[in-house]
PDB file of C-alpha atoms and ligand atoms in Angstrom:
ATOM      1  CA  MET A 247      29.266  34.129 -31.285  1.00 49.00           C
ATOM      2  CA  SER A 248      31.532  36.616 -29.555  1.00 48.00           C
ATOM      3  CA  MET A 249      33.402  35.366 -26.478  1.00 59.00           C
ATOM      4  CA  GLU A 250      33.360  38.869 -25.035  1.00 81.00           C
ATOM      5  CA  LYS A 251      31.119  39.532 -22.087  1.00 90.00           C
ATOM      6  CA  SER A 252      27.887  41.353 -22.863  1.00 94.00           C
ATOM      7  CA  ARG A 253      27.587  44.542 -20.838  1.00 97.00           C
ATOM      8  CA  VAL A 254      24.011  44.900 -19.675  1.00 97.00           C
ATOM      9  CA  VAL A 255      21.850  47.644 -18.148  1.00 98.00           C
ATOM     10  CA  ILE A 256      18.673  46.496 -16.361  1.00 98.00           C
ATOM     11  CA  VAL A 257      15.798  49.002 -16.549  1.00 98.00           C
ATOM     12  CA  GLY A 258      13.227  48.433 -13.782  1.00 98.00           C
ATOM     13  CA  SER A 259      15.996  47.042 -11.585  1.00 98.00           C
ATOM     14  CA  LYS A 260      14.123  47.469  -8.289  1.00 98.00           C
ATOM     15  CA  GLY A 261      11.055  45.494  -9.430  1.00 97.00           C
ATOM     16  CA  ARG A 262      10.209  41.817  -9.089  1.00 96.00           C
ATOM     17  CA  MET A 263      11.732  40.967 -12.466  1.00 97.00           C
ATOM     18  CA  GLY A 264      14.621  43.406 -12.007  1.00 98.00           C
ATOM     19  CA  GLU A 265      15.635  41.625  -8.811  1.00 97.00           C
ATOM     20  CA  ALA A 266      15.592  38.208 -10.541  1.00 97.00           C
ATOM     21  CA  LEU A 267      17.561  39.559 -13.530  1.00 98.00           C
ATOM     22  CA  LEU A 268      20.265  41.132 -11.336  1.00 98.00           C
ATOM     23  CA  ARG A 269      20.609  37.958  -9.246  1.00 97.00           C
ATOM     24  CA  LEU A 270      20.863  35.580 -12.239  1.00 97.00           C
ATOM     25  CA  ALA A 271      23.077  37.869 -14.328  1.00 96.00           C
ATOM     26  CA  ALA A 272      25.570  38.047 -11.426  1.00 95.00           C
ATOM     27  CA  GLN A 273      25.990  34.259 -11.753  1.00 95.00           C
ATOM     28  CA  ASP A 274      26.464  34.320 -15.546  1.00 94.00           C
ATOM     29  CA  PRO A 275      30.111  34.469 -16.668  1.00 93.00           C
ATOM     30  CA  ASN A 276      29.067  35.810 -20.101  1.00 93.00           C
ATOM     31  CA  LEU A 277      27.359  38.884 -18.680  1.00 95.00           C
ATOM     32  CA  GLU A 278      28.515  41.995 -16.903  1.00 96.00           C
ATOM     33  CA  ILE A 279      25.951  44.208 -15.179  1.00 96.00           C
ATOM     34  CA  VAL A 280      26.873  47.816 -15.897  1.00 96.00           C
ATOM     35  CA  ALA A 281      24.010  49.307 -13.886  1.00 97.00           C
ATOM     36  CA  GLY A 282      20.461  48.973 -12.708  1.00 98.00           C
ATOM     37  CA  VAL A 283      18.137  51.832 -13.577  1.00 98.00           C
ATOM     38  CA  ASP A 284      14.794  52.512 -11.912  1.00 98.00           C
ATOM     39  CA  ARG A 285      12.414  55.452 -11.461  1.00 97.00           C
ATOM     40  CA  GLY A 286      14.395  58.647 -10.851  1.00 95.00           C
ATOM     41  CA  ASP A 287      17.596  57.375 -12.516  1.00 97.00           C
ATOM     42  CA  ASN A 288      18.761  58.608 -15.922  1.00 97.00           C
ATOM     43  CA  VAL A 289      19.657  55.880 -18.393  1.00 97.00           C
ATOM     44  CA  LEU A 290      21.765  58.408 -20.317  1.00 97.00           C
ATOM     45  CA  ASP A 291      24.272  58.344 -17.437  1.00 97.00           C
ATOM     46  CA  VAL A 292      25.107  54.656 -18.081  1.00 98.00           C
ATOM     47  CA  ILE A 293      24.116  53.811 -21.648  1.00 97.00           C
ATOM     48  CA  GLY A 294      27.593  54.534 -23.037  1.00 97.00           C
ATOM     49  CA  ARG A 295      29.032  51.574 -21.104  1.00 97.00           C
ATOM     50  CA  ALA A 296      26.343  49.092 -22.233  1.00 97.00           C
ATOM     51  CA  ASP A 297      25.952  46.686 -25.154  1.00 97.00           C
ATOM     52  CA  VAL A 298      22.365  45.713 -24.352  1.00 98.00           C
ATOM     53  CA  LEU A 299      19.499  47.226 -22.351  1.00 98.00           C
ATOM     54  CA  ILE A 300      16.959  44.916 -20.735  1.00 98.00           C
ATOM     55  CA  GLU A 301      13.661  46.541 -19.761  1.00 98.00           C
ATOM     56  CA  PHE A 302      11.052  45.094 -17.377  1.00 98.00           C
ATOM     57  CA  ALA A 303       9.514  48.303 -16.034  1.00 98.00           C
ATOM     58  CA  HIS A 304       6.283  49.957 -17.184  1.00 97.00           C
ATOM     59  CA  HIS A 305       4.757  50.239 -20.652  1.00 96.00           C
ATOM     60  CA  SER A 306       4.945  54.039 -20.538  1.00 96.00           C
ATOM     61  CA  ALA A 307       8.756  53.826 -20.191  1.00 97.00           C
ATOM     62  CA  THR A 308       9.390  51.660 -23.251  1.00 98.00           C
ATOM     63  CA  ASP A 309       8.967  54.041 -26.182  1.00 96.00           C
ATOM     64  CA  GLY A 310      11.324  56.659 -24.704  1.00 97.00           C
ATOM     65  CA  LEU A 311      13.877  53.962 -23.900  1.00 98.00           C
ATOM     66  CA  ALA A 312      13.637  52.468 -27.407  1.00 98.00           C
ATOM     67  CA  LYS A 313      14.284  55.901 -28.918  1.00 98.00           C
ATOM     68  CA  ILE A 314      17.357  56.437 -26.711  1.00 98.00           C
ATOM     69  CA  ALA A 315      18.670  52.926 -27.485  1.00 98.00           C
ATOM     70  CA  ALA A 316      18.247  53.571 -31.231  1.00 98.00           C
ATOM     71  CA  GLU A 317      20.069  56.917 -30.984  1.00 98.00           C
ATOM     72  CA  HIS A 318      22.979  55.229 -29.204  1.00 98.00           C
ATOM     73  CA  GLY A 319      23.018  52.082 -31.356  1.00 97.00           C
ATOM     74  CA  LYS A 320      22.389  49.718 -28.419  1.00 98.00           C
ATOM     75  CA  ALA A 321      20.469  46.441 -28.630  1.00 98.00           C
ATOM     76  CA  LEU A 322      17.296  46.165 -26.548  1.00 98.00           C
ATOM     77  CA  VAL A 323      15.368  43.369 -24.840  1.00 98.00           C
ATOM     78  CA  ILE A 324      11.792  44.341 -23.880  1.00 98.00           C
ATOM     79  CA  GLY A 325       9.880  42.222 -21.378  1.00 97.00           C
ATOM     80  CA  THR A 326       7.385  44.883 -20.317  1.00 96.00           C
ATOM     81  CA  THR A 327       3.768  44.227 -21.315  1.00 92.00           C
ATOM     82  CA  GLY A 328       0.594  46.282 -21.718  1.00 92.00           C
ATOM     83  CA  HIS A 329       1.788  48.620 -24.510  1.00 95.00           C
ATOM     84  CA  THR A 330      -0.693  50.828 -26.372  1.00 95.00           C
ATOM     85  CA  ALA A 331      -0.853  50.735 -30.174  1.00 94.00           C
ATOM     86  CA  GLU A 332       1.236  53.957 -30.312  1.00 97.00           C
ATOM     87  CA  GLU A 333       3.867  52.503 -27.996  1.00 97.00           C
ATOM     88  CA  ARG A 334       4.053  49.369 -30.156  1.00 96.00           C
ATOM     89  CA  GLU A 335       4.600  51.569 -33.217  1.00 97.00           C
ATOM     90  CA  ALA A 336       7.440  53.398 -31.446  1.00 97.00           C
ATOM     91  CA  ILE A 337       9.110  50.053 -30.663  1.00 98.00           C
ATOM     92  CA  GLU A 338       8.752  49.037 -34.299  1.00 98.00           C
ATOM     93  CA  ALA A 339      10.221  52.359 -35.485  1.00 98.00           C
ATOM     94  CA  ALA A 340      13.276  51.908 -33.228  1.00 98.00           C
ATOM     95  CA  SER A 341      13.729  48.346 -34.524  1.00 98.00           C
ATOM     96  CA  ARG A 342      14.543  49.728 -37.962  1.00 98.00           C
ATOM     97  CA  ARG A 343      17.787  51.048 -36.419  1.00 98.00           C
ATOM     98  CA  ILE A 344      18.684  48.488 -33.724  1.00 98.00           C
ATOM     99  CA  PRO A 345      17.961  44.813 -32.994  1.00 98.00           C
ATOM    100  CA  ILE A 346      15.127  44.436 -30.459  1.00 98.00           C
ATOM    101  CA  VAL A 347      13.724  41.293 -28.864  1.00 98.00           C
ATOM    102  CA  CYS A 348      10.234  42.025 -27.569  1.00 97.00           C
ATOM    103  CA  ALA A 349       8.427  39.146 -25.903  1.00 95.00           C
ATOM    104  CA  PRO A 350       5.436  38.998 -23.582  1.00 90.00           C
ATOM    105  CA  ASN A 351       6.972  35.911 -22.037  1.00 92.00           C
ATOM    106  CA  PHE A 352      10.582  34.710 -22.013  1.00 96.00           C
ATOM    107  CA  SER A 353       9.984  31.221 -20.644  1.00 95.00           C
ATOM    108  CA  ILE A 354      10.793  28.302 -22.914  1.00 92.00           C
ATOM    109  CA  GLY A 355       7.613  26.501 -21.826  1.00 94.00           C
ATOM    110  CA  VAL A 356       5.345  29.403 -22.776  1.00 96.00           C
ATOM    111  CA  ASN A 357       7.042  29.758 -26.138  1.00 95.00           C
ATOM    112  CA  LEU A 358       6.340  26.071 -26.703  1.00 94.00           C
ATOM    113  CA  LEU A 359       2.729  26.795 -25.656  1.00 97.00           C
ATOM    114  CA  PHE A 360       2.572  29.504 -28.370  1.00 96.00           C
ATOM    115  CA  TYR A 361       3.829  26.968 -30.900  1.00 94.00           C
ATOM    116  CA  LEU A 362       1.413  24.220 -29.786  1.00 96.00           C
ATOM    117  CA  THR A 363      -1.519  26.657 -29.725  1.00 97.00           C
ATOM    118  CA  ARG A 364      -0.890  27.573 -33.344  1.00 96.00           C
ATOM    119  CA  ILE A 365      -0.777  23.900 -34.341  1.00 96.00           C
ATOM    120  CA  ALA A 366      -3.909  23.009 -32.315  1.00 98.00           C
ATOM    121  CA  ALA A 367      -5.888  25.968 -33.691  1.00 98.00           C
ATOM    122  CA  GLY A 368      -4.879  25.044 -37.240  1.00 97.00           C
ATOM    123  CA  ILE A 369      -6.027  21.429 -36.803  1.00 97.00           C
ATOM    124  CA  LEU A 370      -9.190  22.036 -34.746  1.00 97.00           C
ATOM    125  CA  GLY A 371     -10.506  25.062 -36.649  1.00 92.00           C
ATOM    126  CA  GLU A 372     -13.690  27.033 -36.047  1.00 88.00           C
ATOM    127  CA  GLU A 373     -15.774  24.153 -34.697  1.00 94.00           C
ATOM    128  CA  TYR A 374     -13.835  24.431 -31.441  1.00 98.00           C
ATOM    129  CA  ASP A 375     -14.719  27.431 -29.274  1.00 98.00           C
ATOM    130  CA  GLN A 376     -11.571  29.128 -28.030  1.00 98.00           C
ATOM    131  CA  GLU A 377     -11.125  30.746 -24.626  1.00 98.00           C
ATOM    132  CA  VAL A 378      -7.941  31.915 -22.909  1.00 98.00           C
ATOM    133  CA  VAL A 379      -7.802  31.989 -19.096  1.00 98.00           C
ATOM    134  CA  GLU A 380      -4.872  33.482 -17.196  1.00 98.00           C
ATOM    135  CA  MET A 381      -4.098  33.987 -13.507  1.00 98.00           C
ATOM    136  CA  HIS A 382      -1.493  36.269 -11.939  1.00 98.00           C
ATOM    137  CA  HIS A 383      -0.540  37.696  -8.537  1.00 98.00           C
ATOM    138  CA  ARG A 384      -2.636  40.483  -7.037  1.00 98.00           C
ATOM    139  CA  LYS A 385      -0.083  43.218  -7.795  1.00 97.00           C
ATOM    140  CA  LYS A 386      -0.055  42.792 -11.571  1.00 95.00           C
ATOM    141  CA  LEU A 387      -1.017  46.116 -13.177  1.00 93.00           C
ATOM    142  CA  ASP A 388      -2.279  45.170 -16.661  1.00 93.00           C
ATOM    143  CA  ALA A 389      -4.940  42.769 -17.932  1.00 96.00           C
ATOM    144  CA  PRO A 390      -5.137  40.545 -19.823  1.00 97.00           C
ATOM    145  CA  SER A 391      -1.506  39.529 -19.452  1.00 96.00           C
ATOM    146  CA  GLY A 392       0.767  40.109 -22.440  1.00 95.00           C
ATOM    147  CA  THR A 393       1.105  36.340 -22.756  1.00 96.00           C
ATOM    148  CA  ALA A 394      -2.682  35.859 -22.837  1.00 98.00           C
ATOM    149  CA  ARG A 395      -2.926  38.578 -25.462  1.00 97.00           C
ATOM    150  CA  ARG A 396      -0.262  36.841 -27.566  1.00 96.00           C
ATOM    151  CA  LEU A 397      -2.187  33.550 -27.263  1.00 98.00           C
ATOM    152  CA  GLY A 398      -5.309  35.422 -28.384  1.00 98.00           C
ATOM    153  CA  GLU A 399      -3.406  36.929 -31.318  1.00 97.00           C
ATOM    154  CA  ILE A 400      -2.228  33.467 -32.394  1.00 97.00           C
ATOM    155  CA  LEU A 401      -5.821  32.172 -32.274  1.00 98.00           C
ATOM    156  CA  ALA A 402      -7.035  35.220 -34.230  1.00 98.00           C
ATOM    157  CA  GLU A 403      -4.301  34.811 -36.849  1.00 97.00           C
ATOM    158  CA  SER A 404      -5.207  31.131 -37.244  1.00 96.00           C
ATOM    159  CA  ALA A 405      -8.832  32.123 -37.865  1.00 96.00           C
ATOM    160  CA  GLY A 406      -7.726  34.736 -40.413  1.00 96.00           C
ATOM    161  CA  GLY A 407      -9.013  37.541 -38.188  1.00 96.00           C
ATOM    162  CA  ASP A 408      -7.892  40.427 -36.023  1.00 97.00           C
ATOM    163  CA  TYR A 409      -7.381  40.054 -32.261  1.00 97.00           C
ATOM    164  CA  ASP A 410      -8.922  43.406 -31.314  1.00 96.00           C
ATOM    165  CA  GLU A 411     -12.098  42.560 -33.253  1.00 97.00           C
ATOM    166  CA  LEU A 412     -12.437  38.946 -32.089  1.00 98.00           C
ATOM    167  CA  ALA A 413     -11.461  39.206 -28.403  1.00 98.00           C
ATOM    168  CA  ARG A 414     -14.271  39.373 -25.772  1.00 97.00           C
ATOM    169  CA  HIS A 415     -13.057  40.251 -22.298  1.00 98.00           C
ATOM    170  CA  GLY A 416     -15.086  38.554 -19.558  1.00 97.00           C
ATOM    171  CA  ARG A 417     -18.860  38.055 -19.500  1.00 97.00           C
ATOM    172  CA  GLN A 418     -21.634  39.605 -17.465  1.00 96.00           C
ATOM    173  CA  GLY A 419     -25.418  39.772 -17.706  1.00 97.00           C
ATOM    174  CA  GLU A 420     -27.596  38.558 -20.593  1.00 96.00           C
ATOM    175  CA  VAL A 421     -24.790  37.920 -23.020  1.00 95.00           C
ATOM    176  CA  GLY A 422     -26.752  35.379 -25.103  1.00 96.00           C
ATOM    177  CA  ALA A 423     -25.387  32.272 -26.784  1.00 97.00           C
ATOM    178  CA  ARG A 424     -21.687  32.222 -27.562  1.00 97.00           C
ATOM    179  CA  PRO A 425     -21.060  33.321 -31.146  1.00 95.00           C
ATOM    180  CA  LYS A 426     -18.608  31.292 -33.200  1.00 93.00           C
ATOM    181  CA  LYS A 427     -15.174  32.719 -33.979  1.00 91.00           C
ATOM    182  CA  ILE A 428     -14.915  35.033 -30.970  1.00 97.00           C
ATOM    183  CA  ILE A 429     -12.012  34.529 -28.571  1.00 98.00           C
ATOM    184  CA  GLY A 430     -12.977  34.640 -24.885  1.00 98.00           C
ATOM    185  CA  MET A 431     -10.351  36.274 -22.660  1.00 98.00           C
ATOM    186  CA  HIS A 432     -10.462  35.941 -18.861  1.00 98.00           C
ATOM    187  CA  ALA A 433      -8.066  37.365 -16.268  1.00 98.00           C
ATOM    188  CA  LEU A 434      -7.921  36.077 -12.680  1.00 98.00           C
ATOM    189  CA  ARG A 435      -5.917  37.956 -10.028  1.00 98.00           C
ATOM    190  CA  GLY A 436      -4.856  36.781  -6.591  1.00 98.00           C
ATOM    191  CA  GLY A 437      -2.131  35.883  -4.141  1.00 98.00           C
ATOM    192  CA  ASP A 438       1.385  35.388  -5.420  1.00 97.00           C
ATOM    193  CA  VAL A 439       0.682  33.429  -8.632  1.00 98.00           C
ATOM    194  CA  VAL A 440       3.658  33.951 -10.953  1.00 96.00           C
ATOM    195  CA  GLY A 441       1.672  33.196 -14.116  1.00 97.00           C
ATOM    196  CA  ASP A 442      -0.765  30.513 -15.307  1.00 98.00           C
ATOM    197  CA  HIS A 443      -2.208  30.339 -18.832  1.00 98.00           C
ATOM    198  CA  THR A 444      -4.696  27.882 -20.304  1.00 98.00           C
ATOM    199  CA  VAL A 445      -6.046  27.805 -23.844  1.00 98.00           C
ATOM    200  CA  HIS A 446      -9.383  25.971 -24.028  1.00 98.00           C
ATOM    201  CA  PHE A 447     -10.648  24.435 -27.272  1.00 98.00           C
ATOM    202  CA  ALA A 448     -14.229  23.198 -26.729  1.00 98.00           C
ATOM    203  CA  ALA A 449     -16.483  21.420 -29.233  1.00 98.00           C
ATOM    204  CA  THR A 450     -19.619  19.321 -28.916  1.00 97.00           C
ATOM    205  CA  GLY A 451     -18.529  16.147 -27.131  1.00 97.00           C
ATOM    206  CA  GLU A 452     -14.958  17.027 -26.175  1.00 98.00           C
ATOM    207  CA  ARG A 453     -12.494  19.685 -25.194  1.00 98.00           C
ATOM    208  CA  ILE A 454      -8.746  20.141 -25.103  1.00 98.00           C
ATOM    209  CA  GLU A 455      -6.858  22.376 -22.670  1.00 98.00           C
ATOM    210  CA  LEU A 456      -3.257  23.469 -23.137  1.00 98.00           C
ATOM    211  CA  THR A 457      -1.825  24.777 -19.857  1.00 98.00           C
ATOM    212  CA  HIS A 458       1.424  26.343 -18.727  1.00 98.00           C
ATOM    213  CA  ARG A 459       2.164  27.259 -15.116  1.00 98.00           C
ATOM    214  CA  ALA A 460       5.186  29.306 -14.070  1.00 97.00           C
ATOM    215  CA  SER A 461       6.317  28.783 -10.477  1.00 96.00           C
ATOM    216  CA  SER A 462       9.326  31.151 -10.443  1.00 96.00           C
ATOM    217  CA  ARG A 463      10.237  34.428 -12.163  1.00 95.00           C
ATOM    218  CA  ASP A 464      13.684  32.965 -12.733  1.00 96.00           C
ATOM    219  CA  THR A 465      12.334  31.200 -15.819  1.00 95.00           C
ATOM    220  CA  PHE A 466      11.514  34.614 -17.402  1.00 96.00           C
ATOM    221  CA  ALA A 467      14.761  36.180 -16.218  1.00 97.00           C
ATOM    222  CA  SER A 468      17.023  33.441 -17.585  1.00 95.00           C
ATOM    223  CA  GLY A 469      15.179  33.586 -20.929  1.00 96.00           C
ATOM    224  CA  ALA A 470      15.616  37.364 -21.082  1.00 97.00           C
ATOM    225  CA  LEU A 471      19.352  37.037 -20.335  1.00 97.00           C
ATOM    226  CA  ARG A 472      19.629  34.436 -23.105  1.00 95.00           C
ATOM    227  CA  ALA A 473      17.849  36.883 -25.439  1.00 97.00           C
ATOM    228  CA  ALA A 474      20.294  39.628 -24.403  1.00 97.00           C
ATOM    229  CA  GLN A 475      23.268  37.464 -25.453  1.00 95.00           C
ATOM    230  CA  TRP A 476      21.557  36.549 -28.731  1.00 95.00           C
ATOM    231  CA  VAL A 477      20.299  39.998 -29.757  1.00 97.00           C
ATOM    232  CA  ARG A 478      23.733  41.646 -29.785  1.00 92.00           C
ATOM    233  CA  ALA A 479      24.740  39.686 -32.880  1.00 93.00           C
ATOM    234  CA  GLN A 480      21.562  40.401 -34.871  1.00 97.00           C
ATOM    235  CA  LYS A 481      20.815  42.912 -37.600  1.00 98.00           C
ATOM    236  CA  PRO A 482      18.303  45.685 -36.815  1.00 98.00           C
ATOM    237  CA  GLY A 483      14.795  44.257 -36.599  1.00 98.00           C
ATOM    238  CA  LEU A 484      12.006  43.264 -34.248  1.00 98.00           C
ATOM    239  CA  TYR A 485      12.486  39.721 -32.973  1.00 97.00           C
ATOM    240  CA  SER A 486      10.460  37.445 -30.695  1.00 95.00           C
ATOM    241  CA  MET A 487      11.552  34.789 -28.239  1.00 95.00           C
ATOM    242  CA  GLN A 488      10.520  32.280 -30.917  1.00 91.00           C
ATOM    243  CA  ASP A 489      13.400  33.692 -33.009  1.00 95.00           C
ATOM    244  CA  VAL A 490      15.842  33.412 -30.100  1.00 95.00           C
ATOM    245  CA  LEU A 491      14.844  29.783 -29.500  1.00 92.00           C
ATOM    246  CA  GLY A 492      14.602  28.863 -33.193  1.00 89.00           C
ATOM    247  CA  LEU A 493      10.970  27.850 -32.568  1.00 82.00           C
ATOM    248  CA  LYS A 494       9.413  29.320 -35.676  1.00 72.00           C
ATOM    249  CA  ARG A 495       6.021  27.899 -36.585  1.00 56.00           C
TER     250      ARG A 495
HETATM  251  P1  NAD B 692       7.313  45.599 -10.711  1.00 62.83           P
HETATM  252  O1  NAD B 692       6.224  46.584 -10.498  1.00 62.83           O
HETATM  253  O2  NAD B 692       7.700  44.684  -9.599  1.00 62.83           O
HETATM  254  O3  NAD B 692       8.647  46.337 -11.206  1.00 62.83           O
HETATM  255  C1  NAD B 692       8.682  47.363 -12.136  1.00 62.83           C
HETATM  256  C2  NAD B 692       9.849  48.280 -11.792  1.00 62.83           C
HETATM  257  O4  NAD B 692       9.984  49.234 -12.841  1.00 62.83           O
HETATM  258  C3  NAD B 692       9.612  49.073 -10.489  1.00 62.83           C
HETATM  259  O5  NAD B 692      10.771  48.989  -9.653  1.00 62.83           O
HETATM  260  C4  NAD B 692       9.356  50.492 -10.986  1.00 62.83           C
HETATM  261  O6  NAD B 692       9.814  51.486 -10.056  1.00 62.83           O
HETATM  262  C5  NAD B 692      10.190  50.510 -12.265  1.00 62.83           C
HETATM  263  N1  NAD B 692       9.779  51.548 -13.214  1.00 62.83           N
HETATM  264  C6  NAD B 692       8.542  51.987 -13.504  1.00 62.83           C
HETATM  265  N2  NAD B 692       8.587  52.977 -14.407  1.00 62.83           N
HETATM  266  C7  NAD B 692       9.888  53.172 -14.702  1.00 62.83           C
HETATM  267  C8  NAD B 692      10.581  54.058 -15.553  1.00 62.83           C
HETATM  268  N3  NAD B 692       9.924  54.963 -16.292  1.00 62.83           N
HETATM  269  N4  NAD B 692      11.931  53.968 -15.625  1.00 62.83           N
HETATM  270  C9  NAD B 692      12.617  53.073 -14.868  1.00 62.83           C
HETATM  271  N5  NAD B 692      12.015  52.225 -14.025  1.00 62.83           N
HETATM  272  C10 NAD B 692      10.665  52.266 -13.937  1.00 62.83           C
HETATM  273  O7  NAD B 692       6.843  44.743 -11.990  1.00 62.83           O
HETATM  274  P2  NAD B 692       7.375  43.321 -12.491  1.00 62.83           P
HETATM  275  O8  NAD B 692       6.501  42.249 -11.931  1.00 62.83           O
HETATM  276  O9  NAD B 692       8.864  43.234 -12.333  1.00 62.83           O
HETATM  277  O10 NAD B 692       6.973  43.421 -14.030  1.00 62.83           O
HETATM  278  C11 NAD B 692       7.490  44.468 -14.848  1.00 62.83           C
HETATM  279  C12 NAD B 692       6.944  44.305 -16.259  1.00 62.83           C
HETATM  280  O11 NAD B 692       7.426  43.088 -16.837  1.00 62.83           O
HETATM  281  C13 NAD B 692       5.416  44.229 -16.344  1.00 62.83           C
HETATM  282  O12 NAD B 692       4.995  44.899 -17.516  1.00 62.83           O
HETATM  283  C14 NAD B 692       5.140  42.746 -16.453  1.00 62.83           C
HETATM  284  O13 NAD B 692       3.927  42.449 -17.092  1.00 62.83           O
HETATM  285  C15 NAD B 692       6.314  42.317 -17.292  1.00 62.83           C
HETATM  286  N6  NAD B 692       6.690  40.894 -17.189  1.00 62.83           N
HETATM  287  C16 NAD B 692       7.092  40.292 -18.332  1.00 62.83           C
HETATM  288  C17 NAD B 692       7.544  38.990 -18.309  1.00 62.83           C
HETATM  289  C18 NAD B 692       8.067  38.374 -19.586  1.00 62.83           C
HETATM  290  O14 NAD B 692       8.517  37.204 -19.580  1.00 62.83           O
HETATM  291  N7  NAD B 692       8.080  39.121 -20.691  1.00 62.83           N
HETATM  292  C19 NAD B 692       7.583  38.274 -17.106  1.00 62.83           C
HETATM  293  C20 NAD B 692       7.158  38.922 -15.940  1.00 62.83           C
HETATM  294  C21 NAD B 692       6.735  40.252 -15.988  1.00 62.83           C
END
């Protein structure tokens, strides 16, 4: 790995995650913050001085940023969640030209939860009803969380199905008995909760719950900074935090 400092631009620098990223990056001898960019700033003014862009802003900002990063040959770390199918395609298109790490959650614990969920789903199979419950602070804009969605995708993949077809978001009214194979998704909002996720596997006679609770955004920020160091040395492609951590299934 290069001993040179990585020059980083933080997009969404005035947000909750932006603040944590700027604070932790300032303490990291391997990183140099070139600039913070937020609403009203132009990334084109600073991109020339950067090696890597880190974005935790809004899903509508990501596709434009990915295009600019690809045009300038800069690596990109995307932490933003809630992308539409079109926005995901734009990220994928840019990743043919530059290395991109895109992760709904940069914490090591949650990436272990992804790994354990895949193993549990593979062992327990369809006899165990699967429900994902998440809770976040009252200001979170999207639901379910990107992390909950990823957990749902892992469960869907394990069942040989498609997340968008299998996911059921909440319940109300005469919903009838729970069908097999669906994936229940539930989003709680309140207070200042940084991020809780539980995957429930319930069968007749027993149930297993896998839970992760984040108590500080610093866990996401330090993971994203680690990804920023890692991504610089990669070939063009779309990578996950599992790749950064070497936690492949
Ligand atoms: P926030 O609302 O506190 O901050 C977002 C910031 O982005 C704001 O300062 C806003 O002005 C800025 N912004 C919005 N649109 C922009 C644009 N077009 N260009 C530049 N800046 C823009 O939100 P937050 O809690 O910091 O979360 C930001 C995103 O990161 C959300 O999508 C959230 O779900 C996600 N997130 C991901 C992880 C992870 O580990 N991947 C962890 C926490 C949050």
